[in-house]
Coordinates of C-alpha atoms and ligand atoms in Angstrom, one line a residue:
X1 CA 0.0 0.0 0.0
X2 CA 2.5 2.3 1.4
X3 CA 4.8 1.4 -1.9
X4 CA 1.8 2.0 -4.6
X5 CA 1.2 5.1 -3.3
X6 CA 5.4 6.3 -3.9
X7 CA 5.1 4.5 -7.3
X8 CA 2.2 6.8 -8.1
X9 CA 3.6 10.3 -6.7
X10 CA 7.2 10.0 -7.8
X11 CA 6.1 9.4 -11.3
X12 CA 4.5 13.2 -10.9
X13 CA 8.0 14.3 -9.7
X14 CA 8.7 17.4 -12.0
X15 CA 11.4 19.7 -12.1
X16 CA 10.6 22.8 -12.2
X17 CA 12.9 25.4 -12.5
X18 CA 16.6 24.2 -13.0
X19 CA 19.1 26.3 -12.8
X20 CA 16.7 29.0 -12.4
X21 CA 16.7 29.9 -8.5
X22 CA 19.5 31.4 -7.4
X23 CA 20.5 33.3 -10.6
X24 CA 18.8 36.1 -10.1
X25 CA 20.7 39.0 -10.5
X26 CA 20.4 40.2 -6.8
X27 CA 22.7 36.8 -5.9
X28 CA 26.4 38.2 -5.9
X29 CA 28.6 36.6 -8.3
X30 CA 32.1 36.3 -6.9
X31 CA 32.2 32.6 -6.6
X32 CA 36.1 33.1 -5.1
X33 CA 34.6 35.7 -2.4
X34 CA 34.5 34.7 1.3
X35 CA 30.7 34.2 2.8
X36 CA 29.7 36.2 4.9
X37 CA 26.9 33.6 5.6
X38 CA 27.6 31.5 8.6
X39 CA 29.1 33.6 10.9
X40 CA 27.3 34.5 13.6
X41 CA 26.9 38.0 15.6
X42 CA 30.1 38.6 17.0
X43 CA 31.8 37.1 14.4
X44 CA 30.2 39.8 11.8
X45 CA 31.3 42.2 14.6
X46 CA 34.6 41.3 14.2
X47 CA 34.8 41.7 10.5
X48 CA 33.1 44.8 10.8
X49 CA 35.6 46.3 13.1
X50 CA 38.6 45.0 10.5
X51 CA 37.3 47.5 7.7
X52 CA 36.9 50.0 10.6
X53 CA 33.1 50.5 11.3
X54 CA 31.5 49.9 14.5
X55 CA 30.2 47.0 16.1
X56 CA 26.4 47.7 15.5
X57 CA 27.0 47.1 12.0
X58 CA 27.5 43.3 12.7
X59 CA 24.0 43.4 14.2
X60 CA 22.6 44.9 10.9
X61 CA 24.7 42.5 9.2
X62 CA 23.0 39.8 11.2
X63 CA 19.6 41.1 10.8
X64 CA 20.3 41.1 6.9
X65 CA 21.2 37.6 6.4
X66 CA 19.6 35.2 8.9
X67 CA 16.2 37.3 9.5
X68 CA 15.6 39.3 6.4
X69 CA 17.1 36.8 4.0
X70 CA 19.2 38.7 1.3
X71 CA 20.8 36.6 -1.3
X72 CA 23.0 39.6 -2.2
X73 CA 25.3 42.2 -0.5
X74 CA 23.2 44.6 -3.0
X75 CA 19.9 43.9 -1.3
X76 CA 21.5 45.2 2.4
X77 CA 20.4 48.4 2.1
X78 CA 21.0 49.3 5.9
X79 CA 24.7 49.2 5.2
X80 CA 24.5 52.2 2.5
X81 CA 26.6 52.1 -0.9
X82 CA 30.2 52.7 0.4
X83 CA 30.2 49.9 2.8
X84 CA 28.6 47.7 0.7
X85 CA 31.2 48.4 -1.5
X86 CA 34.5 48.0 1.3
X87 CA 32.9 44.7 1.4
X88 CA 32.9 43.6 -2.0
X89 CA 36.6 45.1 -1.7
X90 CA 37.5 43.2 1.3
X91 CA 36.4 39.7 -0.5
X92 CA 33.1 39.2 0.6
X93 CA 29.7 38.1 -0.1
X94 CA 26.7 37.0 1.5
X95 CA 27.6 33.4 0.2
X96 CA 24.0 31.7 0.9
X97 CA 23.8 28.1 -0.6
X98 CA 21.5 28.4 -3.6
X99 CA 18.5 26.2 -4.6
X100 CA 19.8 25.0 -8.0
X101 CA 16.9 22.7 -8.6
X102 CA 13.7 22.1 -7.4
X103 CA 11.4 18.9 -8.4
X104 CA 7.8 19.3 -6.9
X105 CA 5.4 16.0 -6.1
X106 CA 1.6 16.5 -6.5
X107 CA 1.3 16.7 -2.8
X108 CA 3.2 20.0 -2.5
X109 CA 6.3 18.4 -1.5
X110 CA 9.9 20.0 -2.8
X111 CA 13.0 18.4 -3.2
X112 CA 16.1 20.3 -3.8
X113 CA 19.4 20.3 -5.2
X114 CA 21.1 22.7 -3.1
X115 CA 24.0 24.0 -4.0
X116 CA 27.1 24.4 -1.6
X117 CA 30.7 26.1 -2.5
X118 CA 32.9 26.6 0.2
X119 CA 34.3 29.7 0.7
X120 CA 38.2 28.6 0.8
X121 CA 38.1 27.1 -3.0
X122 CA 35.8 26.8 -6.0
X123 CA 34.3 24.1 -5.2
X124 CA 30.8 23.3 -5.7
X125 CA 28.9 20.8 -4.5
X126 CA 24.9 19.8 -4.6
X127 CA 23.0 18.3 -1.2
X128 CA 19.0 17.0 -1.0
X129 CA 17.0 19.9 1.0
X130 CA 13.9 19.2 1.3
X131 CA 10.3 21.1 2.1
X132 CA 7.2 19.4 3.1
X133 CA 3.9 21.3 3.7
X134 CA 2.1 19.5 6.6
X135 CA 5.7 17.4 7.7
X136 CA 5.5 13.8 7.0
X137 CA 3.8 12.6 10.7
X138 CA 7.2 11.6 11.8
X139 CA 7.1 15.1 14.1
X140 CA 3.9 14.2 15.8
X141 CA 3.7 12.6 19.5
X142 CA 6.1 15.7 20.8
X143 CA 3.6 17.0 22.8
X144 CA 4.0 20.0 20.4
X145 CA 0.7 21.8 19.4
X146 CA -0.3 21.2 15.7
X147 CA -2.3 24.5 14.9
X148 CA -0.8 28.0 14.4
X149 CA -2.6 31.5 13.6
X150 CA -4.0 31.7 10.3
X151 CA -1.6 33.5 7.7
X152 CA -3.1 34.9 4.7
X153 CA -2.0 33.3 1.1
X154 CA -0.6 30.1 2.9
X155 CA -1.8 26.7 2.6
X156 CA -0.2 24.8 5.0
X157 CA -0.4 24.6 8.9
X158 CA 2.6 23.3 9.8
X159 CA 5.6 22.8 7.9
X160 CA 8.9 20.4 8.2
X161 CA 12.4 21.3 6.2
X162 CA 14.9 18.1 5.8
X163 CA 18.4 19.3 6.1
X164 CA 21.6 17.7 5.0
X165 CA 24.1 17.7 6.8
X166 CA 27.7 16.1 4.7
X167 CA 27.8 15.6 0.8
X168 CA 27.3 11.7 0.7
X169 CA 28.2 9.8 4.1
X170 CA 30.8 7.4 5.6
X171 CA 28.8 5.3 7.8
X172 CA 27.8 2.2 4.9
X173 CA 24.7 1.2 6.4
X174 CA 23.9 -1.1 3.7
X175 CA 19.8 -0.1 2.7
X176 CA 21.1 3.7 2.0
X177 CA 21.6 5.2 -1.0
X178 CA 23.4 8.3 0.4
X179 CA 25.9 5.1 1.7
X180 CA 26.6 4.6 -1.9
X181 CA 27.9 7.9 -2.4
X182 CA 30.3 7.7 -0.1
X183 CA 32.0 11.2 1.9
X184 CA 32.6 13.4 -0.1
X185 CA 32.9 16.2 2.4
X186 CA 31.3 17.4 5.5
X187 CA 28.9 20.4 5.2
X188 CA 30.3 24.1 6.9
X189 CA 28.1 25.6 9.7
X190 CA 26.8 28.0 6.7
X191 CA 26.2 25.1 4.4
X192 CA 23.7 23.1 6.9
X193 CA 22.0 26.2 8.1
X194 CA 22.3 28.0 4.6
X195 CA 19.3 25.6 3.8
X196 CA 17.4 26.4 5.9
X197 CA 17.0 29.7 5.3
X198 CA 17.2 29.1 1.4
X199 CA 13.9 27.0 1.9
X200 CA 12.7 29.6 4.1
X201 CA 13.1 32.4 1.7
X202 CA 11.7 30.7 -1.0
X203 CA 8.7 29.4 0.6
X204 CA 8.4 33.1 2.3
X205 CA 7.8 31.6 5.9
X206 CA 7.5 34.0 8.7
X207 CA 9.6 32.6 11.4
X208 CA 8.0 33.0 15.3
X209 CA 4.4 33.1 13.6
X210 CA 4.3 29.9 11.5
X211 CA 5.2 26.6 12.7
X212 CA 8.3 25.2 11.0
X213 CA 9.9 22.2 12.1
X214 CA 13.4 21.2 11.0
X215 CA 14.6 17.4 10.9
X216 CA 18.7 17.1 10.4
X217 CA 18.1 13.8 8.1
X218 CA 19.2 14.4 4.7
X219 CA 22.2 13.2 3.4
X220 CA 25.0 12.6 6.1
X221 CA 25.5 11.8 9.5
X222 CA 25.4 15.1 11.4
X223 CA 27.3 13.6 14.8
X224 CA 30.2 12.8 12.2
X225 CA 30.3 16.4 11.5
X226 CA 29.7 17.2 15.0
X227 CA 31.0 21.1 15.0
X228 CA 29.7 22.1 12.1
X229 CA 26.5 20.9 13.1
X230 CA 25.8 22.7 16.1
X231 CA 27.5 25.5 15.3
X232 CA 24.2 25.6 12.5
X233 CA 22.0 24.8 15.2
X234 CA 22.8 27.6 17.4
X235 CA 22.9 29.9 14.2
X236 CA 19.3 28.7 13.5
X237 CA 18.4 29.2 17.0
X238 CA 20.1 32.5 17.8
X239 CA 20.8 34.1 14.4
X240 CA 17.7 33.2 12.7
X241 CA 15.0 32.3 15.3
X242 CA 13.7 29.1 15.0
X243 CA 13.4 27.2 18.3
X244 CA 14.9 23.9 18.9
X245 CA 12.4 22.3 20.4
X246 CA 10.9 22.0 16.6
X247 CA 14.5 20.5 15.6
X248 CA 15.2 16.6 15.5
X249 CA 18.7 15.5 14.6
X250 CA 18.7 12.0 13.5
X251 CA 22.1 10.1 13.8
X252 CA 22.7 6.4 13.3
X253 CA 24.4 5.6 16.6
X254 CA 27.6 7.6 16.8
X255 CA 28.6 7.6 20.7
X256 CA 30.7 10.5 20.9
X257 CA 28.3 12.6 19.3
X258 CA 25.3 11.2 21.4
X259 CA 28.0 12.1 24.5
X260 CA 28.8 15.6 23.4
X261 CA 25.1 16.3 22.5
X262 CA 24.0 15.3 26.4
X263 CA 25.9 18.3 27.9
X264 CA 24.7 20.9 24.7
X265 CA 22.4 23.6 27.1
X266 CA 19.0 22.9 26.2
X267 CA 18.4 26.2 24.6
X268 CA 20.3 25.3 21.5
X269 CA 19.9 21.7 22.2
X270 CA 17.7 19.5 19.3
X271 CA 15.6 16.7 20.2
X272 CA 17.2 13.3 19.2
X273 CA 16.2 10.4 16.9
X274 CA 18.4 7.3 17.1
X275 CA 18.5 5.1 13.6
X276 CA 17.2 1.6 15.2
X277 CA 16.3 -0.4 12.1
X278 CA 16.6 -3.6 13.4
X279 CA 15.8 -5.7 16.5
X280 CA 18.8 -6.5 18.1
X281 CA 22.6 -6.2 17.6
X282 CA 23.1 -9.3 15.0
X283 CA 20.5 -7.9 12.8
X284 CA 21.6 -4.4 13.0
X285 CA 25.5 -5.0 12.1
X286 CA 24.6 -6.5 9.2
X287 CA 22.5 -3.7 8.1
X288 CA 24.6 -0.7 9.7
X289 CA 28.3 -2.1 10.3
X290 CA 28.7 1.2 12.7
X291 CA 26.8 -1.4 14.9
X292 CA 29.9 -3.5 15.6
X293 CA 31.6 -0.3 17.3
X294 CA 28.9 1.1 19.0
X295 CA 26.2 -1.2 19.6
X296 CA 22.7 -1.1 20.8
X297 CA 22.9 -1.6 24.5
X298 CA 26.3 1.1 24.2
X299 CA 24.1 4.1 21.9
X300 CA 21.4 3.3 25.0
X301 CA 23.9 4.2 27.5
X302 CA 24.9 7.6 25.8
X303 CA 21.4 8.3 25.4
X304 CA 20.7 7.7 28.9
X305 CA 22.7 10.7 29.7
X306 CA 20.4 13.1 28.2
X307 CA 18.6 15.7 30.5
X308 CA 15.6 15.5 28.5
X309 CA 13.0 18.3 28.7
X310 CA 9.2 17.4 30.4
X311 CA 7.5 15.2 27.7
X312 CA 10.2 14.8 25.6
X313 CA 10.5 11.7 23.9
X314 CA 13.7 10.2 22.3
X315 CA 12.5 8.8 18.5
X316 CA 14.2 5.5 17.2
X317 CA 13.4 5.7 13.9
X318 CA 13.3 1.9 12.0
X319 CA 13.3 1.4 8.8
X320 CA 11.1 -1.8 7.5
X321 CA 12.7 -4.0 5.4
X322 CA 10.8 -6.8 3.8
X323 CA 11.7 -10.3 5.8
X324 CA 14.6 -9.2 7.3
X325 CA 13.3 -6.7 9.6
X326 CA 9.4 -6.7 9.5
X327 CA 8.4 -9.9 11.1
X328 CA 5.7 -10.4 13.9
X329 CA 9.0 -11.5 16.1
X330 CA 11.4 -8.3 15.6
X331 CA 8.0 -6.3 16.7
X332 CA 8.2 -7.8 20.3
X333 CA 11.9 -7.8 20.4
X334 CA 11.7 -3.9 19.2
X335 CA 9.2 -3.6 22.3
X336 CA 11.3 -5.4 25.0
X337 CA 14.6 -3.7 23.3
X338 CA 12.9 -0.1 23.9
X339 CA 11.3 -1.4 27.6
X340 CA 14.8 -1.8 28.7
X341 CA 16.3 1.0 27.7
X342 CA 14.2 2.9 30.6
X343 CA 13.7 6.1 28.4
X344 CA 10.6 8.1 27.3
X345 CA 10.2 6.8 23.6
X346 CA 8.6 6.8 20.4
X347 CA 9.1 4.9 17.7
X348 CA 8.9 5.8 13.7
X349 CA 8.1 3.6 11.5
X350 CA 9.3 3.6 7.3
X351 CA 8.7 1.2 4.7
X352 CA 12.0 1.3 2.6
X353 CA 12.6 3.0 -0.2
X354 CA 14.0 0.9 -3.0
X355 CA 16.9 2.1 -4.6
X356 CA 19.0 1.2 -7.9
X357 CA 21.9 -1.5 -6.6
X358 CA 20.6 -1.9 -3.3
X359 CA 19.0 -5.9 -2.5
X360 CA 16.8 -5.4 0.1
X361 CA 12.4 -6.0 -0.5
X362 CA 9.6 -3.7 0.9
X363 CA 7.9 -5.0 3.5
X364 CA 5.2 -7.7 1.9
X365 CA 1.2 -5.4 2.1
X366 CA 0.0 -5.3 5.6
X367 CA 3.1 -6.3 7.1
X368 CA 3.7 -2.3 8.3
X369 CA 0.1 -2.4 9.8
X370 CA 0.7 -5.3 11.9
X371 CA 4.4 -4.8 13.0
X372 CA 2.8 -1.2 13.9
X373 CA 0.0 -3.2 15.7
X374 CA 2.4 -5.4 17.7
X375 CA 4.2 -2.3 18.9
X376 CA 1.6 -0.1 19.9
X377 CA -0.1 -3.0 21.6
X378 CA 2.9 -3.3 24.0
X379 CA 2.6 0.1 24.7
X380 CA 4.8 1.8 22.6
X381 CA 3.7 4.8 21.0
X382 CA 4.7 4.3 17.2
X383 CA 3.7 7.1 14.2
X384 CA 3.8 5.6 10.2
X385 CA 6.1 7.8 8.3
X386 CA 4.2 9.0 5.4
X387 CA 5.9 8.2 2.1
X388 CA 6.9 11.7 1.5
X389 CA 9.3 14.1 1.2
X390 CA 12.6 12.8 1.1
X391 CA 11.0 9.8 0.4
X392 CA 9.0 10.3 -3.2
X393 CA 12.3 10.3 -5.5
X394 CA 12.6 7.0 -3.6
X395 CA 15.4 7.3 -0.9
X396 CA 17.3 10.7 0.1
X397 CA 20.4 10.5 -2.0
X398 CA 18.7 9.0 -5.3
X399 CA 18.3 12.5 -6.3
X400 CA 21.2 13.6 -6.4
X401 CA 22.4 10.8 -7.5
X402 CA 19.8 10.3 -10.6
X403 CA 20.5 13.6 -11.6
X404 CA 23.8 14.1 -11.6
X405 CA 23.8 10.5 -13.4
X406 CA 21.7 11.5 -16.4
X407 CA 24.1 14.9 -16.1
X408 CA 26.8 13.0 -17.3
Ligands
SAH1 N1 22.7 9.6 9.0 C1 21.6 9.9 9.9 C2 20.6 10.8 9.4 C3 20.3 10.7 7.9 S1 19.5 9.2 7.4 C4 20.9 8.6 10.3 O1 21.3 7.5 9.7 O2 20.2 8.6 11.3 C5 17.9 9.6 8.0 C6 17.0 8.3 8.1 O3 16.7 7.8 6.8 C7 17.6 7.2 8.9 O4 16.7 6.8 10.0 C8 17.8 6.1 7.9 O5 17.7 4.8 8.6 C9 16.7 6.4 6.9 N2 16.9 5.8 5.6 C10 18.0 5.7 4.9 N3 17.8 5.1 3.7 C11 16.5 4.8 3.7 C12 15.7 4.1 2.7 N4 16.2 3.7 1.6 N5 14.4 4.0 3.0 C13 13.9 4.5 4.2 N6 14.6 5.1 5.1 C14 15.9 5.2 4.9
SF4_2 FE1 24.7 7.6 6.5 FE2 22.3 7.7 7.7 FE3 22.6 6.6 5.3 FE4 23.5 5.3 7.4 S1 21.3 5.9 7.0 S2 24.6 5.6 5.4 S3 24.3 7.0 8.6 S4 22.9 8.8 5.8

């Protein structure tokens, strides 16, 4: 059911404007320049005070790029002509990662190829963003509210971006498509949160009235790229004001990172998602070999040291794969596995995404109904991912990767 349903929507996966976004002539050229994009308020403060103006200009600096959204140093009107113009001089530019592409499914989703150039060199590189109107159900069970005041011209309630957060990944686990891809490189503090604010812009949200809530589960493993990533998260949080309560970082088991996460002050701190996707350790090292470092009972331990906030739950997210893990029996291990672990959970469920070169099944029909039946049954609150978003072009990665194929 689930599958028929992705057949029918990724065949109405249209691109609509390549190349298009992002050209416009307000986006500065320089491709050599240094973005300004990423740095945060003292930082801007800083550079401010090297061409010789005062410190308040780093807050209208600020204000320019992470609330009002500029593409262009042309657009910051605040700064008036002749700074603009020491900053062009000085080798800057706003340096926003640009939409490149953007394929639309029939159910309002977007997927985008986003593309990234660091400042240090030339080159450019494309990630999966994606935007989808209503989320995909995977956010619900938060205890967050789901309505929000009415905005005029919009047609969604509630909204959920899906951020990237390396270009490919390093961790193999063997169902993934982004595995396939390998990394490539890890994403700067600009590039992940450059995203979000590219979706933002385009989609004209106003952040602090409309309820946006950002998932780090695009390409990559964000606790591999640990610094980057939270340096984002507090640049989304302070810098562009989204809250992180409406922020889920998903990582597939990376101990360090879960560590360094637990003593993040809960102000800029995300809420967590751990990649389960199978029922117990002999399953899940075949499927995610990261499982033979840090293993189950070890990712429970790290996650155990997590003040978390009242009615915050910790998501394992588990990915269905036909026969090997979506029988009757890995339900009830799931259950007892999550029972013994001692923590407030929630569990999200997926069908798999096929994907070209990868020999894994979907889950036969009704298996995802009654391995959702057997969990809920023992008391676990479980939501049904709904095939969307990063998963209509199939799996996140396939995008990229389709495109940039049929590029060759
Ligand atoms: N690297 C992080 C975050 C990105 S992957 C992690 O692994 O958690 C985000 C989620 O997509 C993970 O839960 C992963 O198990 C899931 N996923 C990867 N490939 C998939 C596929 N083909 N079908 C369904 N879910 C998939
Ligand atoms: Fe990397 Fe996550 Fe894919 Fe595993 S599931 S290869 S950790 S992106």
């Amino acid at each position: 059911m689930l599958n028929s349903v992705m057949k029918a929507e990724s065949r109405q996966l249209v691109q609509l404007d390549a190349q298009k976004s992002g050209a416009g002539a307000t986006t500065d050229s320089d491709s050599g320049a240094k973005p300004l994009f990423g740095l945060d308020r003292e930082a801007l403060k800083e550079r401010m005070g090297e061409l010789g103006e005062p410190g308040w200009r780093g807050k209208q600096l600020a204000e320019a790029l992470y609330r009002q959204h500029v593409e262009g140093l042309n657009e910051i009107t605040t700064l008036g002509k002749t700074l603009r113009g020491k900053l062009v001089e000085g080798g800057w530019k706003v340096g926003r990662p640009a939409i490149r592409q953007v394929f639309k499914s029939i159910d309002g989703t977007e997927r985008y190829l986003v593309e990234c150039g660091r400042g240090d060199t030339q080159t450019k590189e494309t990630v999966e963003t994606v935007w989808m109107p209503e989320g995909d159900d995977g956010e619900l069970g938060d205890g967050s509210d789901s309505t929000r005041p009415e905005v005029a011209g919009k047609t969604w309630n509630r909204a959920t971006i899906c951020v990237s957060s390396q270009v490919g990944c390093a961790v193999n686990c063997q169902f993934c498509l982004t595995a396939k891809l390998g990394l490539q490189r890890n994403l700067t503090a600009g590039e992940i949160a450059g995203q979000v604010v590219s979706v933002l812009a385009r989609q004209a949200v106003e952040v602090g009235k409309e309820r946006v809530n950002l998932v780090f589960m695009g390409m990559g493993e964000p606790f591999l790229n640990y610094d980057n990533f939270i340096a984002a998260v507090r640049l989304l949080v302070r810098e562009v004001g989204l809250s992180p309560q409406r922020m889920t970082v998903s990582t597939s088991g990376i101990v360090p990172g879960i560590e360094r996460f637990a003593e993040e002050p809960a102000e800029v701190r995300p809420k967590l998602a751990i990649s389960l996707n199978a029922p117990n350790n002999l399953v899940r090292q075949e499927l995610m070999p990261i499982n033979r470092k840090w293993n189950i009972e070890s990712v429970m331990d790290a996650v155990r040291r997590i003040k978390l906030r009242t009615r915050e739950r910790v998501t394992f997210e588990y990915v269905l794969l036909g026969g090997v893990t979506d029988q009757p029996e890995h339900a009830r291990q799931v259950a007892r596995l999550l029972r013994r672990a001692g923590l407030p959970v929630k569990v999200n469920l997926i069908a798999w995404n096929p994907g070209p070169g990868i020999a894994y099944s979907i889950p036969k029909p009704g298996a995802v109904d009654a391995f959702s039946a057997i969990l809920a049954g023992e008391g676990v609150p479980v939501y049904l991912r709904r095939p969307r978003g990063r998963d209509i072009y199939a799996a996140c990665g396939q995008l990229k990767r389709t495109v940039e194929e049929n590029g060759k």
